[in-house]
Coordinates of C-alpha atoms in Angstrom, one line a residue:
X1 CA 95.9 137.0 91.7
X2 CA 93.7 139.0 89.2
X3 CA 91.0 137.3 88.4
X4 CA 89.9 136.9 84.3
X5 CA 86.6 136.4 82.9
X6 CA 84.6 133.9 84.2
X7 CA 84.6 130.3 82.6
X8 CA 82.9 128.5 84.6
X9 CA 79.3 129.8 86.2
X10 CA 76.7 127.2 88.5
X11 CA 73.9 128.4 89.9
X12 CA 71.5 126.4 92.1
X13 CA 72.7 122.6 91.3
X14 CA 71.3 120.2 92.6
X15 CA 72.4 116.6 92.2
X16 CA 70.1 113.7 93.7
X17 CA 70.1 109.9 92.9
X18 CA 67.1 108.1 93.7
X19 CA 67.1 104.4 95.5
X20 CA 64.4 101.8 95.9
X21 CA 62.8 101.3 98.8
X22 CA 63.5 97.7 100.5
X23 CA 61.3 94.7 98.8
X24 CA 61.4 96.9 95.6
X25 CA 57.7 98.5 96.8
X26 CA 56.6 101.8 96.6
X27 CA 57.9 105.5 95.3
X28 CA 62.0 105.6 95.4
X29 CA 63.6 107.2 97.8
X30 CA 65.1 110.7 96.9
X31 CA 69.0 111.6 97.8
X32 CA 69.9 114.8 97.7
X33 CA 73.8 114.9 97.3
X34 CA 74.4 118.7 95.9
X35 CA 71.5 120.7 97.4
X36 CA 71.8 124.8 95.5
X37 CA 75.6 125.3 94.9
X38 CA 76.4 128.3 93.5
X39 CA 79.5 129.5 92.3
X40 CA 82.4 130.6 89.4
X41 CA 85.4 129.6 88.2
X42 CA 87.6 132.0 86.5
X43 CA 90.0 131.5 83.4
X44 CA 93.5 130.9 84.5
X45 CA 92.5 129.9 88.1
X46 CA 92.8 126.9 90.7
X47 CA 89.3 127.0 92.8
X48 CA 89.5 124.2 95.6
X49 CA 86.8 122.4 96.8
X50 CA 87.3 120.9 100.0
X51 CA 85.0 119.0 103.0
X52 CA 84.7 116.2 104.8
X53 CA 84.3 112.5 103.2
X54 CA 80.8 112.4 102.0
X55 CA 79.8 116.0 102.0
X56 CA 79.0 115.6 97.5
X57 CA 82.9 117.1 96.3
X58 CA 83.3 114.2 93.7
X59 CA 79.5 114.0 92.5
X60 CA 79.3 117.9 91.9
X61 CA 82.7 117.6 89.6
X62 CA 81.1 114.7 87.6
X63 CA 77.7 115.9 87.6
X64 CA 79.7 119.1 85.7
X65 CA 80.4 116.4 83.3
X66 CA 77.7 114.0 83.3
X67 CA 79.0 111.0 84.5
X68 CA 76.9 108.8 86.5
X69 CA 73.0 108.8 85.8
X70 CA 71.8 111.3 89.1
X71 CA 69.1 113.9 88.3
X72 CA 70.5 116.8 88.3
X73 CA 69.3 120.6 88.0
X74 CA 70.1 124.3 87.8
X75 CA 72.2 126.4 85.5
X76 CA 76.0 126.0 84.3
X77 CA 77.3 128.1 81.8
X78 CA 81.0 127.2 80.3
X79 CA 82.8 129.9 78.1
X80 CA 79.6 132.1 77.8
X81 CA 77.3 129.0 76.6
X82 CA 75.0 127.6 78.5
X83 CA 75.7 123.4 78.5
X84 CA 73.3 122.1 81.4
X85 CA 70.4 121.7 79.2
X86 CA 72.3 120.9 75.5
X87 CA 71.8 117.2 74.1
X88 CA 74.3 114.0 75.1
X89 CA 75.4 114.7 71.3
X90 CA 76.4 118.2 72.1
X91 CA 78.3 117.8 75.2
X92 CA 80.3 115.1 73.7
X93 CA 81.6 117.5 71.3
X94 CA 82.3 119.9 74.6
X95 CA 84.5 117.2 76.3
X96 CA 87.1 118.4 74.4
X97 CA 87.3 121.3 76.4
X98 CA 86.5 120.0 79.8
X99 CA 88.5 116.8 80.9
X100 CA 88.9 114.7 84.3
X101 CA 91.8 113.4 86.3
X102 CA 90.2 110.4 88.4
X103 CA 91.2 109.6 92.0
X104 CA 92.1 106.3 91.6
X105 CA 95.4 106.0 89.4
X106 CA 94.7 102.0 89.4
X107 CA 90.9 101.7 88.3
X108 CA 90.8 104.3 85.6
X109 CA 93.3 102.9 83.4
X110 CA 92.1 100.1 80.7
X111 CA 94.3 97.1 82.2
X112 CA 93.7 95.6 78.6
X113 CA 95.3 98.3 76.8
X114 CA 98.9 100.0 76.2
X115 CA 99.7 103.4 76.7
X116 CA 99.7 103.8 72.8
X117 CA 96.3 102.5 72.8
X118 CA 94.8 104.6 75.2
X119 CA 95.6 107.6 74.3
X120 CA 95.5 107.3 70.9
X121 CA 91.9 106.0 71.4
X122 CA 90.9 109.4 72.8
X123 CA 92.7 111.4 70.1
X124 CA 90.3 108.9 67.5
X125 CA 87.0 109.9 68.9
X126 CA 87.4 113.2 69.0
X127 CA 88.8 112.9 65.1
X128 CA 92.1 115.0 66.1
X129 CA 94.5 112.9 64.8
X130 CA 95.2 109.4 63.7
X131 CA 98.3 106.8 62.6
X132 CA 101.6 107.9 62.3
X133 CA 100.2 111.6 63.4
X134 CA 98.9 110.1 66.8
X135 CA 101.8 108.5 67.5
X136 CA 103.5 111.4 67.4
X137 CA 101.4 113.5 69.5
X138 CA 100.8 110.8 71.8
X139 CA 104.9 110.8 72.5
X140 CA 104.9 114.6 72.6
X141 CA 102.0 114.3 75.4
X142 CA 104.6 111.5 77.1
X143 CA 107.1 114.2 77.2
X144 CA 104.9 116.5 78.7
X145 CA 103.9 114.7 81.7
X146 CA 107.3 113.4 82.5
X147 CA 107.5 109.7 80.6
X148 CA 109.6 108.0 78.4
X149 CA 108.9 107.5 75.3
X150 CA 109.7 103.9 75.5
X151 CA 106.6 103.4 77.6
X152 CA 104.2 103.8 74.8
X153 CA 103.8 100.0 74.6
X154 CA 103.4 99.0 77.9
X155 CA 99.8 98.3 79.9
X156 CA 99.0 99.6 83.3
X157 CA 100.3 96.9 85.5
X158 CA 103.8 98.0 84.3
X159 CA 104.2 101.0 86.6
X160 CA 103.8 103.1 89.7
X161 CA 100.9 104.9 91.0
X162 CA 102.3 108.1 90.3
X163 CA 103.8 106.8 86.8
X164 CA 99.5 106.2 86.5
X165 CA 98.6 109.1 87.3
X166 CA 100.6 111.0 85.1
X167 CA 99.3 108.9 81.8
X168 CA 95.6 110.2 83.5
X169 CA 97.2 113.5 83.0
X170 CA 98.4 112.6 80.0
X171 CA 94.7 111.4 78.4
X172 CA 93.2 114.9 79.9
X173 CA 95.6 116.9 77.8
X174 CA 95.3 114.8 75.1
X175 CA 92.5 116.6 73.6
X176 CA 93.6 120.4 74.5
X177 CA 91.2 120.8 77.4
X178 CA 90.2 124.6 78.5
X179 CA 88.9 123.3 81.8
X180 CA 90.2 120.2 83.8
X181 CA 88.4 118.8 87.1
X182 CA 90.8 117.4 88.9
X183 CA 89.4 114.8 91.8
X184 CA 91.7 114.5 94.5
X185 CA 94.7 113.2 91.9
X186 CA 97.2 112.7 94.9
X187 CA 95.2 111.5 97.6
X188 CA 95.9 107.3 96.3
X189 CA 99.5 108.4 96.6
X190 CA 102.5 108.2 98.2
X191 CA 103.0 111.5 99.8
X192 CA 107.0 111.9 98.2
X193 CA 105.2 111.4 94.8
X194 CA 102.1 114.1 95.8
X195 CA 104.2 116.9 95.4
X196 CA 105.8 115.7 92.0
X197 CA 102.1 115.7 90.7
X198 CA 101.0 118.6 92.3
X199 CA 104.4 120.4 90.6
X200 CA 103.3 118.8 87.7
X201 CA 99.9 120.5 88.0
X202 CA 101.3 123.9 88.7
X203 CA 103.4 124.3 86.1
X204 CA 101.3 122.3 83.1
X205 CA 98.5 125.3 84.3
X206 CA 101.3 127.8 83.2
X207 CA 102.6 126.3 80.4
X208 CA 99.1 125.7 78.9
X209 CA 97.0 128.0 80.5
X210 CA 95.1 125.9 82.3
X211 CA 92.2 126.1 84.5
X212 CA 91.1 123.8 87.4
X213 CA 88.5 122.6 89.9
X214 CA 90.5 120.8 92.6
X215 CA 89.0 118.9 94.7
X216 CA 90.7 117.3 97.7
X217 CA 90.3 116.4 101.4
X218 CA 94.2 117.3 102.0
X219 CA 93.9 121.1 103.5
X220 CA 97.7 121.6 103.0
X221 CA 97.3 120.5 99.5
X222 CA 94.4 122.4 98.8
X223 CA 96.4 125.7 100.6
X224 CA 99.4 125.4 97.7
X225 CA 97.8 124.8 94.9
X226 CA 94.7 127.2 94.8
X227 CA 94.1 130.7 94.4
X228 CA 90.5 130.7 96.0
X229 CA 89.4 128.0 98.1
X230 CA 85.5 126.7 98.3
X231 CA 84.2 124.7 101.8
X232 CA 81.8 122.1 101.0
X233 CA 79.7 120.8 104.2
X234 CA 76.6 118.3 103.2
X235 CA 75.8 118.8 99.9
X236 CA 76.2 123.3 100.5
X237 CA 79.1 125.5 100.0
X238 CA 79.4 127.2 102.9
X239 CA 82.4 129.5 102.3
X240 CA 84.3 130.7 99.7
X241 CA 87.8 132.9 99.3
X242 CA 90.9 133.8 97.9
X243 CA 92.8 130.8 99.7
X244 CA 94.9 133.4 101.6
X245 CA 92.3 134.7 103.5
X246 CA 90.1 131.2 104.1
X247 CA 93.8 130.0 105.7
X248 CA 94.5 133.2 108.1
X249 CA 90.9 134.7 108.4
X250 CA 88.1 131.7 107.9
X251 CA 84.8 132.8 109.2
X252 CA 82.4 130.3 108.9
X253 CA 82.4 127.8 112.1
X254 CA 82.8 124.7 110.2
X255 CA 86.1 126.1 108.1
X256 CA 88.0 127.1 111.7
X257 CA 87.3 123.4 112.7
X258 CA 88.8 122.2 109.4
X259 CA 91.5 124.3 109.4
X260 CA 92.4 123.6 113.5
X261 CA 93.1 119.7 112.4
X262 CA 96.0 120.7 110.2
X263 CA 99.5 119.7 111.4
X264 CA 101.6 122.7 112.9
X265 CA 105.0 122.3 111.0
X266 CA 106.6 123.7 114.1
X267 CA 108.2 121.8 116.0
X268 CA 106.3 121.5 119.5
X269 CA 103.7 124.0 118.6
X270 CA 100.4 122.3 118.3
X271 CA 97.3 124.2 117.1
X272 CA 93.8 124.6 119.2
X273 CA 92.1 121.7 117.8
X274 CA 88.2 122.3 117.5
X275 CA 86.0 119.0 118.1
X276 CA 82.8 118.9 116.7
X277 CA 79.9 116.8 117.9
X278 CA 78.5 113.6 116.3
X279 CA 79.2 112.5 113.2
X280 CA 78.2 114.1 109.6
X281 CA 74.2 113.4 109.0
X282 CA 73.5 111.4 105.8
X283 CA 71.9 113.2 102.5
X284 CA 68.8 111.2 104.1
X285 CA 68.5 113.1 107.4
X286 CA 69.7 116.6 106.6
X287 CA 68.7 119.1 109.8
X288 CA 66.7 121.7 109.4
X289 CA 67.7 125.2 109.0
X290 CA 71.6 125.6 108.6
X291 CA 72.7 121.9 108.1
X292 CA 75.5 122.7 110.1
X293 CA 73.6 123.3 113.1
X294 CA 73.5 120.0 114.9
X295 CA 77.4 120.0 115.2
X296 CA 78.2 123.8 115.2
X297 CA 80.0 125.0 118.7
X298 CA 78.6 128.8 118.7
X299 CA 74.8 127.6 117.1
X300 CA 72.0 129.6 117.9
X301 CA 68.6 129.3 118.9
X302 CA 67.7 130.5 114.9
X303 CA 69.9 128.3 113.4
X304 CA 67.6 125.3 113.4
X305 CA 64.7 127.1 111.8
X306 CA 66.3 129.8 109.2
X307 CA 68.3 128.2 106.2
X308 CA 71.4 130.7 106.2
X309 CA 72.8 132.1 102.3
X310 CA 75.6 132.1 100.9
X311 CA 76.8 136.2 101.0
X312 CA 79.9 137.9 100.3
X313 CA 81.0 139.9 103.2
X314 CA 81.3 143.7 103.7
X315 CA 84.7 145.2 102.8
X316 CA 86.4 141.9 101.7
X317 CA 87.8 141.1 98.5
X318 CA 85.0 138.6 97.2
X319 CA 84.7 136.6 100.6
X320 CA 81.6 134.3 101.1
X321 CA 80.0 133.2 103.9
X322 CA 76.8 131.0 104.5
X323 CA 76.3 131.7 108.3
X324 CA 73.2 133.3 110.5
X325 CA 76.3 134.9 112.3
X326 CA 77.1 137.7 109.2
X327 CA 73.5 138.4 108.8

């Protein structure tokens, strides 16, 4: 894939909640969830964002548009403007360009609401169209995601997960979003009605010139729908590639053990599964040095003491690394 201009630029963010201490005394505690990620996202593109349960995927796609209420710092530029320190005000006018598909195809519908109701309240607040007109472009959006027009007067409890899912879809497009954060829209579904979505994915990005941050936990999902593929460990990215390369050539130690608990398709042929120790630390006990350390099967002696960076490799196509081993 050739690669346009970039869309999407982070630098350094860092994403931390604070939490009282037990008995309500003394200075919060401080947890660090997204600890310096850096990286692009280019028009036209799929980048996915995978890692283990826990590791910060899901808070660094809403921190990119501020839902919750962490503390978050560092640079993100969208479209050549830089967004991370414009007002509420501001970036509620920019949510017209960057959207969300939400996990959960059950809790992030309005149960009191219709289809109708939903997405025309989104096409309201962002003044783009109203009566008759919203109806109208809220049957044309139905269309689009594969729904029957019929359903515009039904609530939530009415259908499927992946009937759900698709009027998510539906309310991201409603507003003719540049950029869409998808987090892990499958992964509450059943796995014949994943690849319908996924499809559906694919070929709305081509149709409408889409661009996405996927994030999933699924590896083989992750593989067909992305054109570079990012590896999130504890808050860090720690590799980044054309998804190609990650899938036949991964180099950082933690990505070969990801990759070695995916499913051979072939039929006897299982693949050299690598264990790692212990479980993933908390954002409250990260190790020292490369965070990965504790758990890493080739660690050395300097991994515990020198924080490793985030490097693209020598004669590779844009391949990143975070290891003491490439340095």
């Amino acid at each position: 894939m050739k690669l346009q201009q970039r869309l999407l630029s982070v630098s350094d963010l860092r994403v931390q909640f604070f939490q009282s201490q037990s008995g309500g005394f003394g200075k919060p505690l401080s947890i660090k969830v997204v600890n310096g990620v850096s990286f692009d996202v280019f028009e036209g593109e799929t980048l996915g964002l995978v890692g283990e349960s826990g590791c910060g995927k899901t808070t660094l796609g809403r921190a990119l548009i501020r839902l919750g209420h962490p503390e978050v710092s560092g640079k993100i530029v969208f479209d050549g403007r830089e967004i991370s320190s414009i007002s509420n005000r501001e970036f509620r006018r920019l949510r017209k360009e960057i959207q969300m598909i939400f996990q959960d195809p059950f809790g992030s519908l309005n149960p009191r609401l219709t289809v109708g109701q939903m997405l025309g309240e989104v096409l309201s607040v962002h003044n783009i169209a109203r009566g008759e007109s919203a109806r109208k472009r809220i049957e044309e959006l139905l269309d689009v995601v594969g729904l029957n027009r019929e359903y515009f007067n039904r609530y939530p409890h009415e259908f499927s997960g992946g009937q759900r899912q698709r009027i998510g879809i539906a309310r991201a497009l409603a507003v003719n979003p540049k950029f869409i954060i998808c987090d892990e829209p499958v992964s509450a579904l059943d796995v014949s009605i994943q690849s319908q979505i996924i499809n559906l994915l694919k070929d709305l990005q081509r149709e409408l010139g889409l661009t996405y941050l996927f994030i999933a936990h699924d590896l083989s999902v992750v593989e067909y729908i992305s054109d570079r593929v990012a590896v999130m460990y504890l808050g860090e990215i720690v590799e980044i590639a054309r998804s190609a390369d990650l899938y036949t050539n991964p180099k950082h130690p933690y990505t070969r053990a990801l990759l070695s608990a995916i499913p051979s398709p072939e039929l006897g042929e299982k693949n050299e599964r690598i264990i790692l120790k212990g479980d993933l630390p908390g954002p409250m006990n990260i190790p020292s040095g490369c965070s990965f350390h504790s758990r890493c099967p080739v660690a050395m002696p300097e991994c515990s003491k020198r924080e490793p960076r985030l490097k693209v490799l020598d004669n590779s196509e844009g391949h990143q690394v975070s290891c003491l081993l490439y340095e």
